[in-house]
CSV table of C-alpha atoms in Angstrom, one decimal:
chain,number,residue,atom,x,y,z
A,1,MET,CA,-0.6,9.7,15.8
A,2,ARG,CA,0.0,9.1,12.3
A,3,ILE,CA,-2.7,9.9,9.5
A,4,ILE,CA,-2.6,8.6,6.3
A,5,ASP,CA,-5.0,9.6,3.7
A,6,LEU,CA,-5.3,7.0,0.9
A,7,SER,CA,-8.6,8.9,-0.3
A,8,LEU,CA,-7.8,9.8,-3.9
A,9,PRO,CA,-10.4,10.3,-6.9
A,10,ILE,CA,-10.3,7.2,-8.9
A,11,ASP,CA,-11.6,7.3,-12.6
A,12,GLU,CA,-11.2,4.1,-14.9
A,13,LYS,CA,-12.7,6.4,-17.9
A,14,ALA,CA,-10.3,9.1,-17.2
A,15,PHE,CA,-7.5,10.0,-20.0
A,16,GLU,CA,-4.3,9.4,-19.3
A,17,VAL,CA,-1.4,8.8,-21.4
A,18,HIS,CA,0.0,5.7,-20.1
A,19,HIS,CA,-2.4,3.0,-19.8
A,20,VAL,CA,-3.6,2.4,-16.3
A,21,GLU,CA,-5.1,-0.3,-14.8
A,22,ILE,CA,-7.3,0.3,-11.5
A,23,GLU,CA,-6.9,-2.7,-9.0
A,24,ARG,CA,-9.3,-2.2,-5.6
A,25,VAL,CA,-7.9,-4.0,-2.8
A,26,SER,CA,-9.8,-3.5,1.0
A,27,HIS,CA,-7.4,-1.1,3.3
A,28,LYS,CA,-5.4,-4.6,5.3
A,29,ALA,CA,-4.2,-5.8,1.4
A,30,GLY,CA,-3.6,-2.0,0.3
A,31,VAL,CA,-1.1,-2.2,3.9
A,32,GLU,CA,0.6,-5.6,3.1
A,33,LYS,CA,1.4,-4.5,-0.4
A,34,PHE,CA,2.8,-1.5,0.6
A,35,ASN,CA,4.6,-2.5,3.0
A,36,ARG,CA,5.7,-5.1,0.6
A,37,VAL,CA,6.2,-2.8,-2.2
A,38,ILE,CA,7.9,0.2,-0.4
A,39,MET,CA,10.4,-2.3,2.0
A,40,GLY,CA,11.3,-4.3,-1.0
A,41,LYS,CA,13.2,-1.4,-2.7
A,42,THR,CA,16.7,-1.7,-0.6
A,43,LEU,CA,17.5,-5.5,0.5
A,44,LYS,CA,17.8,-4.5,4.1
A,45,GLY,CA,14.0,-3.9,3.5
A,46,LYS,CA,13.8,-7.4,1.5
A,47,LEU,CA,15.3,-8.8,4.9
A,48,GLN,CA,13.6,-6.8,7.5
A,49,TYR,CA,10.1,-7.7,5.5
A,50,LEU,CA,11.1,-11.8,5.2
A,51,LEU,CA,11.7,-11.6,9.4
A,52,GLY,CA,7.9,-9.8,10.0
A,53,LYS,CA,9.2,-6.0,10.4
A,54,ARG,CA,6.4,-3.7,8.7
A,55,ILE,CA,6.3,0.1,8.0
A,56,LEU,CA,2.7,0.3,8.8
A,57,LYS,CA,0.4,-2.6,10.4
A,58,LYS,CA,-2.8,-3.1,9.7
A,59,GLU,CA,-3.7,-2.8,13.0
A,60,ASP,CA,-2.9,0.9,12.5
A,61,LEU,CA,-6.5,1.5,10.4
A,62,PRO,CA,-9.7,1.5,11.5
A,63,ASP,CA,-11.9,-0.5,11.6
A,64,GLU,CA,-13.5,-1.1,8.1
């Protein structure tokens, strides 16, 4: 079993050297974005993503 801890303190008012935008998404939408971004880094990953392969699946998450 893999456990991924996505809990991080997020403070929109904290000082950052560079401009930071916080986009809040549900866990399931975050899984899809994670797959798209990580798999999109290589040509092989892009092709696998287009063919339906995923590193992490929505079903792997506990119910919200």
